[in-house]
XYZ file of N, CA and C in Angstrom:
684
model
N 248.174 66.543 62.866
C 247.903 66.347 61.442
C 246.868 67.351 60.948
N 245.794 67.500 61.697
C 244.736 68.413 61.262
C 245.227 69.859 61.281
N 246.079 70.209 62.261
C 246.614 71.575 62.328
C 247.516 71.861 61.133
N 248.301 70.884 60.735
C 249.221 71.049 59.607
C 248.452 71.338 58.317
N 247.373 70.609 58.099
C 246.578 70.809 56.875
C 245.756 72.085 56.974
N 245.144 72.303 58.113
C 244.257 73.465 58.288
C 245.028 74.779 58.183
N 246.278 74.778 58.656
C 247.072 76.007 58.592
C 247.357 76.415 57.152
N 247.403 75.454 56.258
C 247.660 75.747 54.847
C 246.372 76.026 54.077
N 245.267 75.475 54.558
C 243.980 75.654 53.866
C 242.903 76.059 54.881
N 243.030 77.284 55.439
C 242.147 77.730 56.524
C 240.684 77.894 56.106
N 240.413 77.993 54.816
C 239.032 78.169 54.360
C 238.242 76.857 54.364
N 238.915 75.761 54.533
C 238.223 74.472 54.594
C 237.552 74.306 55.956
N 236.423 73.636 55.977
C 235.752 73.345 57.242
C 236.442 72.163 57.912
N 236.149 71.994 59.206
C 236.750 70.865 59.922
C 236.326 69.540 59.296
N 235.075 69.473 58.876
C 234.578 68.248 58.241
C 235.339 67.949 56.957
N 235.591 68.983 56.172
C 236.321 68.797 54.918
C 237.754 68.340 55.175
N 238.392 68.950 56.168
C 239.771 68.578 56.485
C 239.837 67.145 56.998
N 238.912 66.776 57.868
C 238.922 65.426 58.430
C 238.619 64.382 57.358
N 237.754 64.731 56.413
C 237.461 63.810 55.310
C 238.697 63.602 54.444
N 239.419 64.705 54.202
C 240.646 64.608 53.405
C 241.692 63.767 54.133
N 241.822 63.970 55.438
C 242.769 63.189 56.230
C 242.390 61.712 56.248
N 241.100 61.436 56.328
C 240.635 60.045 56.342
C 241.009 59.329 55.054
N 240.958 60.069 53.937
C 241.331 59.475 52.644
C 242.798 59.080 52.614
N 243.601 59.704 53.497
C 245.025 59.374 53.586
C 245.327 58.606 54.872
N 244.298 57.909 55.392
C 244.435 56.962 56.508
C 244.677 57.609 57.861
N 244.275 58.872 58.043
C 244.354 59.514 59.357
C 242.951 59.528 59.963
N 242.763 58.690 60.977
C 241.448 58.566 61.600
C 241.596 58.542 63.118
N 240.491 58.797 63.813
C 240.511 58.749 65.271
C 241.486 59.741 65.875
N 242.242 59.280 66.868
C 243.200 60.154 67.556
C 244.352 60.591 66.658
N 244.622 59.823 65.608
C 245.725 60.182 64.701
C 245.504 61.543 64.053
N 244.247 61.939 63.912
C 243.917 63.218 63.274
C 244.518 64.388 64.059
N 244.603 64.250 65.366
C 245.020 65.369 66.224
C 246.495 65.291 66.634
N 247.235 64.355 66.066
C 248.667 64.286 66.362
C 249.388 65.503 65.794
N 250.410 65.963 66.538
C 251.248 67.035 66.019
C 252.197 66.457 64.980
N 252.683 67.307 64.091
C 253.549 66.843 63.009
C 254.815 66.198 63.560
N 255.285 66.674 64.723
C 256.502 66.121 65.330
C 256.287 64.710 65.867
N 255.034 64.336 66.073
C 254.711 63.010 66.599
C 254.504 61.976 65.498
N 254.494 62.413 64.260
C 254.206 61.510 63.146
C 255.460 60.767 62.694
N 255.256 59.572 62.179
C 256.365 58.794 61.628
C 256.748 59.344 60.259
N 257.844 58.828 59.717
C 258.273 59.280 58.395
C 257.228 59.014 57.331
N 256.596 57.833 57.397
C 255.556 57.503 56.429
C 254.342 58.396 56.564
N 253.968 58.718 57.815
C 252.807 59.585 58.049
C 253.078 61.009 57.568
N 254.296 61.480 57.783
C 254.650 62.824 57.293
C 254.612 62.875 55.771
N 255.049 61.788 55.148
C 255.010 61.726 53.683
C 253.571 61.804 53.191
N 252.660 61.142 53.909
C 251.246 61.177 53.512
C 250.663 62.580 53.678
N 251.045 63.274 54.753
C 250.573 64.646 54.962
C 251.082 65.558 53.850
N 252.345 65.398 53.480
C 252.928 66.226 52.413
C 252.192 66.009 51.098
N 251.875 64.752 50.801
C 251.154 64.448 49.562
C 249.724 64.983 49.607
N 249.101 64.895 50.782
C 247.748 65.427 50.929
C 247.736 66.925 50.673
N 248.697 67.643 51.233
C 248.775 69.093 51.011
C 248.959 69.424 49.532
N 249.737 68.613 48.845
C 249.914 68.816 47.404
C 248.606 68.592 46.655
N 247.903 67.531 47.030
C 246.644 67.201 46.346
C 245.594 68.290 46.565
N 245.584 68.867 47.770
C 244.592 69.905 48.081
C 244.938 71.242 47.440
N 246.177 71.390 46.985
C 246.626 72.673 46.447
C 246.066 73.028 45.088
N 245.420 72.084 44.427
C 244.836 72.364 43.122
C 245.862 72.549 42.024
N 247.063 71.999 42.214
C 248.107 72.143 41.200
C 247.793 71.261 39.992
N 248.204 71.731 38.807
C 247.976 70.916 37.609
C 249.184 70.053 37.262
N 250.241 70.128 38.085
C 251.428 69.299 37.873
C 252.009 68.886 39.219
N 252.246 67.586 39.383
C 252.885 67.067 40.590
C 254.209 66.409 40.210
N 255.282 66.777 40.920
C 256.581 66.137 40.744
C 256.817 65.244 41.958
N 256.851 63.941 41.756
C 256.939 62.986 42.858
C 258.234 62.182 42.753
N 259.065 62.305 43.790
C 260.343 61.591 43.830
C 260.257 60.480 44.876
N 260.216 59.236 44.433
C 260.096 58.064 45.301
C 258.946 58.225 46.307
N 257.722 58.449 45.844
C 256.607 58.725 46.764
C 256.199 57.544 47.638
N 256.586 56.315 47.269
C 256.172 55.155 48.066
C 257.177 54.799 49.161
N 258.302 55.519 49.214
C 259.268 55.261 50.294
C 258.619 55.481 51.659
N 258.926 54.603 52.606
C 258.428 54.674 54.000
C 256.941 54.328 54.121
N 256.293 53.908 53.033
C 254.876 53.555 53.110
C 254.722 52.038 53.159
N 253.821 51.564 54.042
C 253.543 50.135 54.041
C 252.634 49.806 52.855
N 252.338 48.522 52.672
C 251.587 48.090 51.491
C 250.199 48.731 51.437
N 249.522 48.827 52.594
C 248.172 49.386 52.611
C 248.197 50.877 52.294
N 249.167 51.594 52.882
C 249.288 53.031 52.616
C 249.627 53.285 51.154
N 250.468 52.411 50.592
C 250.842 52.563 49.183
C 249.615 52.394 48.279
N 248.764 51.437 48.626
C 247.550 51.218 47.827
C 246.615 52.418 47.908
N 246.476 52.998 49.105
C 245.628 54.180 49.261
C 246.197 55.362 48.485
N 247.517 55.496 48.499
C 248.154 56.564 47.726
C 247.863 56.389 46.239
N 247.976 55.171 45.744
C 247.686 54.902 44.334
C 246.256 55.305 43.991
N 245.318 54.940 44.851
C 243.909 55.255 44.589
C 243.673 56.763 44.548
N 244.311 57.501 45.461
C 244.156 58.956 45.477
C 244.786 59.599 44.246
N 245.929 59.104 43.832
C 246.594 59.669 42.658
C 245.848 59.326 41.374
N 245.177 58.189 41.351
C 244.378 57.831 40.174
C 243.212 58.798 39.984
N 242.750 59.408 41.077
C 241.657 60.390 41.000
C 242.155 61.788 40.636
N 243.466 61.970 40.597
C 244.048 63.281 40.293
C 243.936 63.570 38.798
N 243.433 64.771 38.454
C 243.167 65.112 37.052
C 244.356 65.746 36.339
N 245.376 66.167 37.084
C 246.506 66.856 36.470
C 247.570 65.901 35.946
N 248.733 66.474 35.667
C 249.870 65.707 35.159
C 250.811 65.358 36.303
N 251.315 64.134 36.304
C 252.271 63.697 37.319
C 253.567 63.272 36.643
N 254.687 63.771 37.154
C 256.010 63.315 36.726
C 256.596 62.543 37.903
N 256.757 61.225 37.739
C 257.120 60.355 38.852
C 258.489 59.721 38.623
N 259.340 59.827 39.640
C 260.600 59.084 39.657
C 260.468 58.037 40.755
N 260.544 56.757 40.392
C 260.319 55.715 41.390
C 260.977 54.405 40.970
N 261.471 53.654 41.968
C 261.990 52.313 41.710
C 260.866 51.286 41.769
N 259.692 51.708 42.230
C 258.559 50.798 42.425
C 257.860 50.572 41.088
N 258.213 49.486 40.388
C 257.679 49.272 39.038
C 256.177 48.986 39.050
N 255.661 48.376 40.134
C 254.226 48.112 40.208
C 253.449 49.424 40.362
N 253.990 50.326 41.154
C 253.387 51.652 41.337
C 253.372 52.408 40.009
N 254.505 52.400 39.309
C 254.596 53.083 38.014
C 253.647 52.452 37.004
N 253.586 51.133 37.004
C 252.747 50.435 36.030
C 251.275 50.793 36.194
N 250.856 50.996 37.441
C 249.450 51.284 37.709
C 249.077 52.718 37.352
N 250.030 53.649 37.491
C 249.707 55.071 37.339
C 250.143 55.685 36.015
N 251.155 55.146 35.397
C 251.754 55.837 34.249
C 250.993 55.601 32.950
N 251.018 56.612 32.103
C 250.470 56.505 30.745
C 251.526 56.908 29.719
N 252.709 57.280 30.207
C 253.798 57.690 29.316
C 255.124 57.461 30.037
N 256.020 56.720 29.401
C 257.326 56.414 29.970
C 258.406 57.136 29.171
N 259.325 57.799 29.873
C 260.474 58.435 29.232
C 261.740 57.700 29.668
N 262.446 57.125 28.707
C 263.695 56.416 28.992
C 264.868 57.297 28.572
N 265.764 57.556 29.504
C 266.934 58.380 29.219
C 268.091 57.481 28.807
N 268.558 57.643 27.559
C 269.669 56.852 27.046
C 270.804 57.727 26.559
N 271.760 57.123 25.863
C 272.934 57.857 25.392
C 272.564 58.955 24.400
N 271.507 58.724 23.624
C 271.112 59.682 22.585
C 269.917 60.547 22.989
N 269.623 60.615 24.281
C 268.508 61.437 24.756
C 267.341 60.589 25.231
N 266.143 61.171 25.193
C 264.950 60.493 25.687
C 264.291 59.655 24.595
N 263.775 58.501 24.997
C 262.908 57.697 24.138
C 261.542 57.630 24.800
N 260.505 57.943 24.055
C 259.151 58.023 24.610
C 258.369 56.750 24.308
N 257.666 56.252 25.329
C 256.776 55.102 25.181
C 255.399 55.514 25.698
N 254.407 55.527 24.824
C 253.062 55.971 25.201
C 252.265 54.799 25.768
N 252.548 54.475 27.010
C 251.870 53.385 27.691
C 252.417 53.244 29.094
N 252.014 52.173 29.787
C 252.496 51.974 31.152
C 253.808 51.185 31.140
N 254.231 50.731 32.314
C 255.541 50.077 32.416
C 255.572 48.752 31.654
N 254.472 47.991 31.710
C 254.411 46.735 30.963
C 254.569 46.982 29.470
N 253.924 48.044 28.972
C 254.025 48.402 27.550
C 255.475 48.753 27.200
N 256.113 49.501 28.074
C 257.511 49.897 27.861
C 258.423 48.675 27.756
N 258.264 47.725 28.680
C 259.086 46.515 28.668
C 258.842 45.709 27.398
N 257.576 45.608 26.996
C 257.224 44.845 25.794
C 257.871 45.445 24.548
N 257.750 46.767 24.384
C 258.295 47.431 23.201
C 259.826 47.418 23.200
N 260.401 47.584 24.369
C 261.864 47.579 24.477
C 262.411 46.195 24.141
N 261.733 45.164 24.634
C 262.161 43.793 24.367
C 262.018 43.446 22.890
N 260.975 43.984 22.250
C 260.747 43.699 20.827
C 261.796 44.374 19.951
N 262.280 45.535 20.383
C 263.232 46.297 19.582
C 264.657 45.768 19.718
N 265.064 45.438 20.918
C 266.458 45.083 21.158
C 266.905 43.783 20.491
N 266.093 42.701 20.505
C 266.539 41.499 19.800
C 266.784 41.744 18.316
N 265.970 42.603 17.698
C 266.150 42.924 16.284
C 267.490 43.611 16.061
N 267.876 44.485 16.989
C 269.158 45.172 16.872
C 270.320 44.200 17.050
N 270.144 43.249 17.970
C 271.193 42.258 18.200
C 271.369 41.364 16.974
N 270.237 40.927 16.386
C 270.303 40.067 15.204
C 270.971 40.785 14.036
N 270.674 42.064 13.870
C 271.276 42.835 12.780
C 272.783 42.942 12.964
N 273.212 43.080 14.216
C 274.635 43.208 14.497
C 275.412 41.920 14.297
N 274.733 40.774 14.425
C 275.418 39.481 14.271
C 275.326 38.930 12.852
N 274.588 39.607 11.967
C 274.406 39.113 10.593
C 275.727 39.013 9.841
N 276.581 40.035 9.992
C 277.860 40.042 9.284
C 278.782 38.931 9.783
N 278.715 38.647 11.068
C 279.564 37.600 11.632
C 279.216 36.227 11.062
N 277.917 36.019 10.780
C 277.477 34.708 10.307
C 278.056 34.354 8.948
N 278.511 35.353 8.197
C 279.098 35.111 6.881
C 280.499 34.522 6.995
N 281.136 34.672 8.132
C 282.525 34.264 8.301
C 282.691 32.962 9.086
N 281.609 32.461 9.634
C 281.714 31.252 10.457
C 280.751 30.197 9.963
N 280.994 29.008 10.382
C 280.112 27.904 10.022
C 278.739 28.102 10.641
N 277.675 27.921 9.817
C 276.305 28.181 10.268
C 275.931 27.308 11.459
N 276.313 26.052 11.436
C 275.979 25.148 12.532
C 276.632 25.591 13.836
N 277.920 25.970 13.745
C 278.648 26.404 14.932
C 278.043 27.667 15.516
N 277.652 28.588 14.629
C 277.063 29.841 15.092
C 275.753 29.598 15.831
N 274.901 28.746 15.243
C 273.611 28.456 15.878
C 273.808 27.781 17.235
N 274.798 26.908 17.306
C 275.082 26.224 18.564
C 275.539 27.210 19.633
N 276.388 28.130 19.232
C 276.869 29.146 20.172
C 275.730 30.063 20.624
N 274.860 30.426 19.670
C 273.729 31.298 20.010
C 272.773 30.613 20.977
N 272.525 29.313 20.740
C 271.630 28.564 21.623
C 272.204 28.486 23.033
N 273.522 28.255 23.106
C 274.187 28.191 24.411
C 274.109 29.535 25.126
N 274.310 30.618 24.374
C 274.246 31.955 24.950
C 272.848 32.273 25.461
N 271.833 31.853 24.698
C 270.452 32.097 25.106
C 270.118 31.357 26.400
N 270.620 30.126 26.515
C 270.373 29.368 27.751
C 270.996 30.071 28.956
N 272.199 30.577 28.758
C 272.872 31.300 29.841
C 272.112 32.575 30.206
N 271.634 33.283 29.174
C 270.891 34.524 29.417
C 269.595 34.254 30.165
N 268.895 33.184 29.766
C 267.627 32.854 30.425
C 267.855 32.446 31.877
N 268.949 31.713 32.110
C 269.287 31.338 33.490
C 269.600 32.577 34.323
N 270.353 33.495 33.739
C 270.700 34.736 34.443
C 269.465 35.603 34.658
N 268.549 35.594 33.670
C 267.314 36.371 33.796
C 266.458 35.846 34.942
N 266.327 34.514 35.030
C 265.548 33.906 36.116
C 266.169 34.225 37.475
N 267.492 34.134 37.552
C 268.188 34.443 38.805
C 267.999 35.910 39.193
N 268.030 36.790 38.198
C 267.831 38.220 38.456
C 266.413 38.497 38.942
N 265.420 37.831 38.346
C 264.028 38.003 38.777
C 263.851 37.550 40.223
N 264.502 36.450 40.586
C 264.433 35.974 41.973
C 265.098 36.970 42.926
N 266.231 37.544 42.486
C 266.920 38.548 43.304
C 266.039 39.775 43.516
N 265.329 40.196 42.448
C 264.444 41.364 42.535
C 263.314 41.107 43.521
N 262.703 39.917 43.425
C 261.599 39.581 44.328
C 262.068 39.584 45.786
N 263.256 39.029 46.020
C 263.794 38.984 47.384
C 264.110 40.385 47.899
N 264.678 41.232 47.038
C 265.010 42.604 47.437
C 263.753 43.414 47.726
N 262.727 43.257 46.883
C 261.482 43.995 47.097
C 260.850 43.613 48.433
N 260.906 42.323 48.767
C 260.369 41.874 50.049
C 261.193 42.440 51.202
N 262.508 42.431 51.035
C 263.400 42.945 52.077
C 263.188 44.437 52.287
N 263.016 45.187 51.187
C 262.779 46.630 51.275
C 261.465 46.915 51.992
N 260.440 46.126 51.681
C 259.143 46.317 52.338
C 259.259 46.071 53.842
N 260.034 45.052 54.224
C 260.227 44.760 55.649
C 260.996 45.881 56.346
N 261.992 46.427 55.657
C 262.765 47.538 56.234
C 261.877 48.764 56.407
N 261.017 49.044 55.403
C 260.115 50.191 55.477
C 259.127 50.036 56.629
N 258.660 48.802 56.844
C 257.744 48.555 57.957
C 258.444 48.809 59.293
N 259.713 48.389 59.399
C 260.467 48.624 60.635
C 260.710 50.112 60.856
N 260.953 50.839 59.760
C 261.185 52.282 59.869
C 259.969 53.007 60.434
N 258.791 52.461 60.193
C 257.562 53.110 60.644
C 257.202 52.768 62.090
N 257.995 51.887 62.727
C 257.688 51.516 64.103
C 258.177 52.586 65.071
N 257.538 52.659 66.208
C 257.908 53.652 67.223
C 259.326 53.398 67.736
N 259.704 52.119 67.820
C 261.043 51.773 68.316
C 262.136 52.423 67.480
N 261.980 52.383 66.181
C 262.991 52.954 65.285
C 262.875 54.468 65.234
N 261.635 54.988 65.159
C 261.419 56.426 65.029
C 261.939 57.204 66.239
N 261.980 56.553 67.400
C 262.413 57.241 68.623
C 263.886 56.981 68.954
N 264.562 56.202 68.132
C 265.986 55.901 68.338
C 266.752 56.459 67.149
N 267.448 57.588 67.368
C 268.102 58.288 66.252
C 269.121 57.407 65.547
N 269.942 56.690 66.318
C 270.980 55.863 65.701
C 270.374 54.750 64.851
N 269.328 54.111 65.379
C 268.668 53.058 64.604
C 267.979 53.630 63.371
N 267.408 54.832 63.519
C 266.736 55.474 62.386
C 267.725 55.719 61.251
N 268.912 56.236 61.602
C 269.951 56.475 60.590
C 270.405 55.153 59.977
N 270.585 54.156 60.841
C 271.055 52.844 60.367
C 270.073 52.231 59.368
N 268.783 52.247 59.721
C 267.784 51.636 58.844
C 267.551 52.470 57.587
N 267.670 53.794 57.714
C 267.516 54.653 56.533
C 268.643 54.400 55.540
N 269.876 54.306 56.065
C 271.023 54.002 55.193
C 270.865 52.629 54.544
N 270.368 51.674 55.330
C 270.163 50.327 54.795
C 269.118 50.333 53.687
N 268.033 51.105 53.919
C 266.974 51.203 52.906
C 267.508 51.817 51.619
N 268.282 52.890 51.756
C 268.852 53.540 50.569
C 269.777 52.590 49.817
N 270.564 51.823 50.576
C 271.482 50.867 49.957
C 270.723 49.789 49.194
N 269.641 49.281 49.812
C 268.846 48.245 49.160
C 268.121 48.795 47.938
N 267.651 50.048 48.012
C 266.992 50.663 46.852
C 267.972 50.811 45.688
N 269.216 51.206 46.000
C 270.240 51.316 44.952
C 270.528 49.951 44.332
N 270.600 48.949 45.208
C 270.851 47.587 44.714
C 269.699 47.109 43.831
N 268.466 47.482 44.229
C 267.293 47.088 43.450
C 267.285 47.769 42.087
N 267.666 49.039 42.049
C 267.736 49.757 40.771
C 268.733 49.091 39.825
N 269.864 48.657 40.374
C 270.857 47.953 39.555
C 270.282 46.653 39.000
N 269.516 45.955 39.836
C 268.901 44.702 39.386
C 267.858 44.962 38.296
N 267.072 46.051 38.442
C 266.099 46.402 37.407
C 266.808 46.682 36.084
N 267.913 47.408 36.139
C 268.665 47.727 34.923
C 269.188 46.450 34.268
N 269.710 45.549 35.097
C 270.205 44.279 34.575
C 269.068 43.469 33.974
N 267.910 43.461 34.662
C 266.746 42.720 34.157
C 266.298 43.265 32.801
N 266.235 44.591 32.674
C 265.857 45.210 31.400
C 266.823 44.805 30.293
N 268.118 44.823 30.607
C 269.133 44.475 29.616
C 269.000 43.017 29.188
N 268.834 42.121 30.154
C 268.706 40.699 29.845
C 267.420 40.403 29.091
N 266.328 41.068 29.498
C 265.036 40.851 28.848
C 265.125 41.191 27.362
N 265.866 42.233 27.044
C 266.012 42.627 25.651
C 266.900 41.683 24.855
N 267.768 40.939 25.543
C 268.704 40.046 24.861
C 268.173 38.626 24.712
N 267.170 38.278 25.516
C 266.620 36.918 25.460
C 265.603 36.823 24.331
N 265.768 35.844 23.470
C 264.832 35.628 22.366
C 263.654 34.806 22.855
N 262.484 35.137 22.336
C 261.285 34.368 22.691
C 261.359 32.984 22.033
């Protein structure tokens, strides 16, 4: 680990390099491990450390929390919070995004929509906008049907949506827990030293991440359709 960082930043002293490694959870004998001996999560941390030391004013991060356990993810968040430049992050980890982001870009059919806030702000504004659009679209229909029947149908639809929303939230929580368990297994020596198991668990992780993204999309859609 220390050789990998030092080779890229030879002007740093050993103390400076070791301090930087410690900030990314490399301590004791781990400091002197060769890059080939590191797990996938450890290599990801080294790559991020090299980026942070590079003095770049822009970081492009694609799923940076993959292969990281909960403690490593928290340390990564703390280090990125100290970063003064701009970060463009693509991630399925909504808690990670919520903690770090100050601007959300949503890609839709008509291009990008900008939200100047974190993920919670984005969800709040999106939810506030979508019910208004739904109500406007149903206004014309209400002129052609009995008011009582329409309200009854709307109430029934809302109950179904809320039930589906609760079920989706439970599915998301279960998937997030399952993904965390898979990531922890990926970081074990047993998996890292068994190529077939490594491929199997990596494919499983990718599949679960895709499934989680679908659930997030469904949750966003339902959240916008459910009336407070």
